[in-house]
Coordinates of C-alpha atoms in Angstrom, one line a residue:
X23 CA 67.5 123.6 75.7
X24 CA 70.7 123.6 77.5
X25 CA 74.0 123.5 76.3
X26 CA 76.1 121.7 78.1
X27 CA 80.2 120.0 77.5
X28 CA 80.7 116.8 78.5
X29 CA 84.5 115.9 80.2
X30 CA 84.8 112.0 80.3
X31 CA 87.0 109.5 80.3
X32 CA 84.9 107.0 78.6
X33 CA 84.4 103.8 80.5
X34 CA 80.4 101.8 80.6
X35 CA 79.4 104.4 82.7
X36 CA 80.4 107.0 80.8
X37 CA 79.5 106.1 77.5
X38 CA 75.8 105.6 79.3
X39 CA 76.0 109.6 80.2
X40 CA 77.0 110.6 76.7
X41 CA 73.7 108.5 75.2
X42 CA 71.4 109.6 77.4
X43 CA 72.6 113.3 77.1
X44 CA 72.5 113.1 73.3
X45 CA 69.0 111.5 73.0
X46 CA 67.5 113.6 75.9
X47 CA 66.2 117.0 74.7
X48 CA 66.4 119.1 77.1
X49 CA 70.4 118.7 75.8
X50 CA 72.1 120.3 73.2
X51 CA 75.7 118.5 73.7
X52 CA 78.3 121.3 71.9
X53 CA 81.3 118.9 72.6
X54 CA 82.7 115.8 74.6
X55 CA 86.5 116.7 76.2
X56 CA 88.3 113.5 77.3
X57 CA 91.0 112.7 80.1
X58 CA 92.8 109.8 81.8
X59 CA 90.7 108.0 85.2
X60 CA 89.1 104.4 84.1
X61 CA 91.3 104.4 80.8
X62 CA 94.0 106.4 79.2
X63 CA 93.1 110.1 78.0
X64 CA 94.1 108.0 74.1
X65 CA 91.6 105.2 75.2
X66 CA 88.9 107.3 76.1
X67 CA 89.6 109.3 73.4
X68 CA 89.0 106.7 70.4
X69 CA 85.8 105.1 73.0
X70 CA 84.3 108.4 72.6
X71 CA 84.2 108.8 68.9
X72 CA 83.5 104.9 68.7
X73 CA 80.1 105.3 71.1
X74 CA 79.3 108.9 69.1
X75 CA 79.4 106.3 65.8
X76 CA 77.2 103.8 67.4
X77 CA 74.2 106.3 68.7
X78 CA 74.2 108.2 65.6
X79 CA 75.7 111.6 66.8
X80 CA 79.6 111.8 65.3
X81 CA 79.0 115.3 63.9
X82 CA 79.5 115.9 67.7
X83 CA 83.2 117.4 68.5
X84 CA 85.6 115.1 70.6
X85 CA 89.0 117.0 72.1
X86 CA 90.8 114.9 74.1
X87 CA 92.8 116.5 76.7
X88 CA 94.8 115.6 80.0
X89 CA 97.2 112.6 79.7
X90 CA 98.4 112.5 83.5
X91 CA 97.4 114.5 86.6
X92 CA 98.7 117.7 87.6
X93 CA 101.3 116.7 90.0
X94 CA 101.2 113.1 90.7
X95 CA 102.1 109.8 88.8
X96 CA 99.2 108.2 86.9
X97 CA 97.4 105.3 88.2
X98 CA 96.2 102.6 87.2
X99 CA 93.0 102.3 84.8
X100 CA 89.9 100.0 86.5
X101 CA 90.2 97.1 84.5
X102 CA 88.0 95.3 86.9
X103 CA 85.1 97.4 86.7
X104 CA 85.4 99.0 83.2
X105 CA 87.3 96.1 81.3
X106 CA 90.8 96.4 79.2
X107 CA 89.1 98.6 76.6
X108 CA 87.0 100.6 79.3
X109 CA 84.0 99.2 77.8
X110 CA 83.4 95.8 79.3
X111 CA 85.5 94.6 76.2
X112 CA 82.5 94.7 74.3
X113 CA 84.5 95.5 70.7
X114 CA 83.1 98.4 68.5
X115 CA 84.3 99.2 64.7
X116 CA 87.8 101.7 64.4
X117 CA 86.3 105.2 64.8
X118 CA 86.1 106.5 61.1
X119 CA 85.6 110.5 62.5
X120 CA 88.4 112.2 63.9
X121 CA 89.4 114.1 67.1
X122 CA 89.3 117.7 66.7
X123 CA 92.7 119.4 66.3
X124 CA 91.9 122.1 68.8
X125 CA 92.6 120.6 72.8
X126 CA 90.2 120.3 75.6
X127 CA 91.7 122.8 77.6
X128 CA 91.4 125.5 74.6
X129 CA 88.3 124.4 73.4
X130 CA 86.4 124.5 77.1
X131 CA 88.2 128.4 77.0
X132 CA 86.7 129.7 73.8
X133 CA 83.5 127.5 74.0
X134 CA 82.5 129.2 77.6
X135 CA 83.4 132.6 76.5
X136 CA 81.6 132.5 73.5
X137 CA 78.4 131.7 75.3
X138 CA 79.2 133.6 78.3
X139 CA 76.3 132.0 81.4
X140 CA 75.0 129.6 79.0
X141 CA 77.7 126.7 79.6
X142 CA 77.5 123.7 82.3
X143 CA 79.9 121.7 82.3
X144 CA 79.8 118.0 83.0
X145 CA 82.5 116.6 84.7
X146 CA 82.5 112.5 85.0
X147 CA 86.4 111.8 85.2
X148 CA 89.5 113.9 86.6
X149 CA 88.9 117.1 86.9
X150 CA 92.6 118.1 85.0
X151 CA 91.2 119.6 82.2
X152 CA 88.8 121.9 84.2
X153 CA 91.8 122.9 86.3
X154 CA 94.4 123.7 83.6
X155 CA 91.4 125.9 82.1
X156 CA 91.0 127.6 84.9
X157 CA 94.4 128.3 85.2
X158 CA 94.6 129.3 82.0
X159 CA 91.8 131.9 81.4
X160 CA 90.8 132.3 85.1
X161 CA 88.0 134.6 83.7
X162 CA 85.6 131.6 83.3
X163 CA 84.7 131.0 86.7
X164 CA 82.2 133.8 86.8
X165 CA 81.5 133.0 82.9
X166 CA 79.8 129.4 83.1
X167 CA 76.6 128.8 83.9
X168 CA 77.6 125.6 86.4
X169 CA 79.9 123.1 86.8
X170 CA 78.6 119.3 87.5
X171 CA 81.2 117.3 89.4
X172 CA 80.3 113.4 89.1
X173 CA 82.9 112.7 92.5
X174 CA 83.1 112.6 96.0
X175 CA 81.7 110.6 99.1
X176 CA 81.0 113.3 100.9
X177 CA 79.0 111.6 103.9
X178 CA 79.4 107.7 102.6
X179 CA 82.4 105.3 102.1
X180 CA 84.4 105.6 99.1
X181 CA 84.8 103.5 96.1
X182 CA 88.7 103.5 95.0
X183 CA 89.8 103.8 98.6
X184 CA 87.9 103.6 102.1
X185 CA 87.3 107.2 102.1
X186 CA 87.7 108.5 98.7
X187 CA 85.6 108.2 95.9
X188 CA 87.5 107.1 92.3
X189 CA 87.3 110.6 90.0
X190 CA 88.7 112.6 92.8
X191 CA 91.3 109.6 93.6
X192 CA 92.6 110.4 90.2
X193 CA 93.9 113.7 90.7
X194 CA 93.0 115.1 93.7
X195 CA 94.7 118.4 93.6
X196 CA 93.4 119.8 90.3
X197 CA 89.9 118.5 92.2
X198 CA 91.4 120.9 95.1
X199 CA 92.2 123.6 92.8
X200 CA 88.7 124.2 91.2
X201 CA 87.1 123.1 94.7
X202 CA 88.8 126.4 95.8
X203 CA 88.5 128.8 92.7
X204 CA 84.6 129.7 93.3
X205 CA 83.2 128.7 90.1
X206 CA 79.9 127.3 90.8
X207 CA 79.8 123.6 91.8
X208 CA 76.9 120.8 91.8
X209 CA 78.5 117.9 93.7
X210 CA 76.8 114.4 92.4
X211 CA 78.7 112.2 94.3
X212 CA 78.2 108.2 95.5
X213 CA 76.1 109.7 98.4
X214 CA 73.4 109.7 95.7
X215 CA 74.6 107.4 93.0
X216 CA 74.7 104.5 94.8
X217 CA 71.3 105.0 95.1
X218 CA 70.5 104.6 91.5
X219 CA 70.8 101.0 90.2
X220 CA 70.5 99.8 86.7
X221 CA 69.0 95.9 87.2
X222 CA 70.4 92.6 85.1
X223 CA 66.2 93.1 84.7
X224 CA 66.8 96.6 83.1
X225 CA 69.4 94.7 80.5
X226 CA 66.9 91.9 79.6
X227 CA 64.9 94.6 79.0
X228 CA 67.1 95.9 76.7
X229 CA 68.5 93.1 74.8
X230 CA 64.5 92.1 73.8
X231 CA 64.5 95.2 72.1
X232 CA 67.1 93.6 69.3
X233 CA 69.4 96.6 68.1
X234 CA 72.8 97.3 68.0
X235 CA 72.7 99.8 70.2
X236 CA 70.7 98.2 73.3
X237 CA 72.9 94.7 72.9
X238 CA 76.3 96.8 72.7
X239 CA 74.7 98.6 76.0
X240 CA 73.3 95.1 77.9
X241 CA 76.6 93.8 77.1
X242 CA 78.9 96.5 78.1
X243 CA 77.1 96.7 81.6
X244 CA 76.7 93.0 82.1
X245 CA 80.4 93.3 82.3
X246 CA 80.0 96.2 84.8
X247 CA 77.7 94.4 86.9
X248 CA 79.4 91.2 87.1
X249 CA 82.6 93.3 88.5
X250 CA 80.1 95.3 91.0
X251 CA 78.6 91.7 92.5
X252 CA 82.7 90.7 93.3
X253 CA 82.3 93.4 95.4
X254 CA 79.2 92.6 97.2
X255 CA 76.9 94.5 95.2
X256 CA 74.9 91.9 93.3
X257 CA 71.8 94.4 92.5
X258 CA 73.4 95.8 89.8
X259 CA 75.5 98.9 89.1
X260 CA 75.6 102.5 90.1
X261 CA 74.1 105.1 87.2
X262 CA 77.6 107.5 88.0
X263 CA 78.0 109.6 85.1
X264 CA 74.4 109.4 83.8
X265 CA 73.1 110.9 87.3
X266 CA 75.2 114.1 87.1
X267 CA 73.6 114.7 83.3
X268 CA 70.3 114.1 84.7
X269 CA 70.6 116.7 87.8
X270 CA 71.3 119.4 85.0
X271 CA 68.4 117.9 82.8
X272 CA 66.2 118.3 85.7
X273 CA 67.7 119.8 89.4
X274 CA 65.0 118.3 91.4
X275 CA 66.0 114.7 90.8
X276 CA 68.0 115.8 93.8
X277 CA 68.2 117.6 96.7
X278 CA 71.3 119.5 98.0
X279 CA 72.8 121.2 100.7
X280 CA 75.6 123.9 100.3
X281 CA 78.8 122.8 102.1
X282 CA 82.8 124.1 102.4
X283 CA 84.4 120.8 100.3
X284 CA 88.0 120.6 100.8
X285 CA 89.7 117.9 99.2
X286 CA 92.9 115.8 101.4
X287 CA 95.7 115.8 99.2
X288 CA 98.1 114.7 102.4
X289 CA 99.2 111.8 100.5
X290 CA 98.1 110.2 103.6
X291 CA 95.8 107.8 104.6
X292 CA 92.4 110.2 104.1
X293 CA 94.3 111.1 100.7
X294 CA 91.5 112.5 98.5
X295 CA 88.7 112.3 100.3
X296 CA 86.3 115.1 100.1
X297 CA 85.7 116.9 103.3
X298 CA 82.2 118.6 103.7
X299 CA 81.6 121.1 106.5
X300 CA 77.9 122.6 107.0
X301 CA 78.6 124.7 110.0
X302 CA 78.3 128.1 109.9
X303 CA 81.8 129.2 109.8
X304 CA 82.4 133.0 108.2
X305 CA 86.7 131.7 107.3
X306 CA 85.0 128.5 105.3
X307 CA 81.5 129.9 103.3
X308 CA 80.2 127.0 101.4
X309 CA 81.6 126.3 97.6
X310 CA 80.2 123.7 96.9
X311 CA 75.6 122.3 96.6
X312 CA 76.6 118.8 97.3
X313 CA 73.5 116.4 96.4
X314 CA 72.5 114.4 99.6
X315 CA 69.3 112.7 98.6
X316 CA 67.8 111.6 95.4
X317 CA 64.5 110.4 93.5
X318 CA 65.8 107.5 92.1
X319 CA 62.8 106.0 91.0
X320 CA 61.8 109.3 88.6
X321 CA 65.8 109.3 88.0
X322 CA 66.1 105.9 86.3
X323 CA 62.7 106.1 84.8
X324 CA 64.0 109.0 82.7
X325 CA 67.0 107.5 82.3
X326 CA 65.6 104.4 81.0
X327 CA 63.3 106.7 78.7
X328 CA 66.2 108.5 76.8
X329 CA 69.4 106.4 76.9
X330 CA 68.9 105.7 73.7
X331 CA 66.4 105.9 70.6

């Protein structure tokens, strides 16, 4: 079983990761650390302990952590795609369990060094928190077991802008930061998630199956489709976050190639786009296995398996 730490900043997507890694048992979840991107660090904060209520797992820990990015103004949350609440405005109860007292940034600290190589870390939002704990107790790069970035459009369009994909958009220099500070890196980014479509036949699906939980879910991501076929995907909608917890449930889902990832913090108009150079190039060795192609067929099978009871 692996142990892994969740970073989100829960929108539908997110909340689909956080099910599917508590059900899945390959998973031992040992905490959920929240941060600003498709909502407020606050919002994503109560969403968190809210889906934890619904699925049965609140003795899990939430800490919420970054409010803003490291340098830059905070943007605007995706109300198109993730609703005003960040889950399609489907309304869940007040969370009755608490936020732990103890921060993200400490508790990603003493959680890694307290299981020293045992840790990955799934990262679905901004990458602040990772950053400030990396600045922090720089001794964790060489102590966690791997990082999983959900970011990037490495060799495909992006989402937020032309070129750049929206998790990196939303702080793209602490993204730069722990690009550059040689922890290890799994780069799941929309060259691959595109790839993995939940269907309107996936929530039908879903709804027969009469619970709480799968009509919060076919709701929530009816809501997320509807905002993906404005855009000219009427399919469906991209599996994001759950994709980066199913490469650390199983690593061949996937197929990567190590590359040097820089990320464009110019301000210009390449701003946080992620950069991916496979030459061979002894002044930029690769940081970074970004994931290229995937199974999604076996992906969303196992997806659909374990995303809830």
């Amino acid at each position: 079983m692996k142990k892994i730490i969740i970073d989100v900043d829960t929108g539908i997507d997110d909340a689909m990761a956080i099910s599917y890694a508590v059900h899945c048992p390959a998973l031992s979840v040992c905490g959920i650390t929240t941060t600003f991107g498709n909502i407020s660090a606050e919002e994503a904060t109560r969403n968190t302990l809210q889906v934890l209520e619904l699925i049965g797992a609140s003795a899990i820990p939430v800490h919420m952590g970054a409010s803003k990015p490291l340098v830059r103004n905070l943007t605007a949350k995706a109300r198109l795609f993730h609703g005003e609440n960040g889950l399609g405005n489907v309304i869940l109860p007040p969370p009755i369990t608490k936020m732990q007292p103890q921060n993200a940034v400490q508790f990603l600290i003493s959680t890694i060094k307290e299981n020293p190589h045992e840790i990955t870390l799934v990262t679905v939002g901004s990458m602040t928190n990772l950053a400030l704990a990396i600045m922090a107790a720089p001794e964790i790069v060489s102590l966690v077991e791997r990082v999983v970035v959900m970011g990037g459009a490495v060799t495909v369009p992006g989402n937020r802008t032309p070129v750049a994909e929206a998790n990196i958009c939303a702080d793209p220099e602490a993204a730069s930061y722990v690009f550059q500070s040689g922890i290890p890196l799994t780069l799941v980014g929309l060259d691959v998630t595109m790839q993995t479509l939940l269907t309107r036949e996936h929530l039908q699906q879903w709804r027969a199956r009469d619970t709480k939980v799968s009509h919060f879910f076919a709701d929530m991501c009816e809501v997320y489709m509807d905002a993906y076929a404005q855009v000219g995907n009427v399919r469906g909608c991209g599996l994001h976050d759950p994709l980066a917890v199913g490469v650390v449930i199983d690593p061949t889902f996937v197929s990567t190639v190590p590359m040097h990832v820089e990320v464009d913090t110019s301000g210009g108009a390449s701003d946080a786009r992620t950069i991916g150079d496979r030459r061979a190039n002894p002044a930029k060795a690769p940081n970074i296995d970004v994931c290229l192609e995937v199974d999604h067929a076996r992906f969303v099978s196992h997806f659909l398996q374990y995303v809830m009871e």
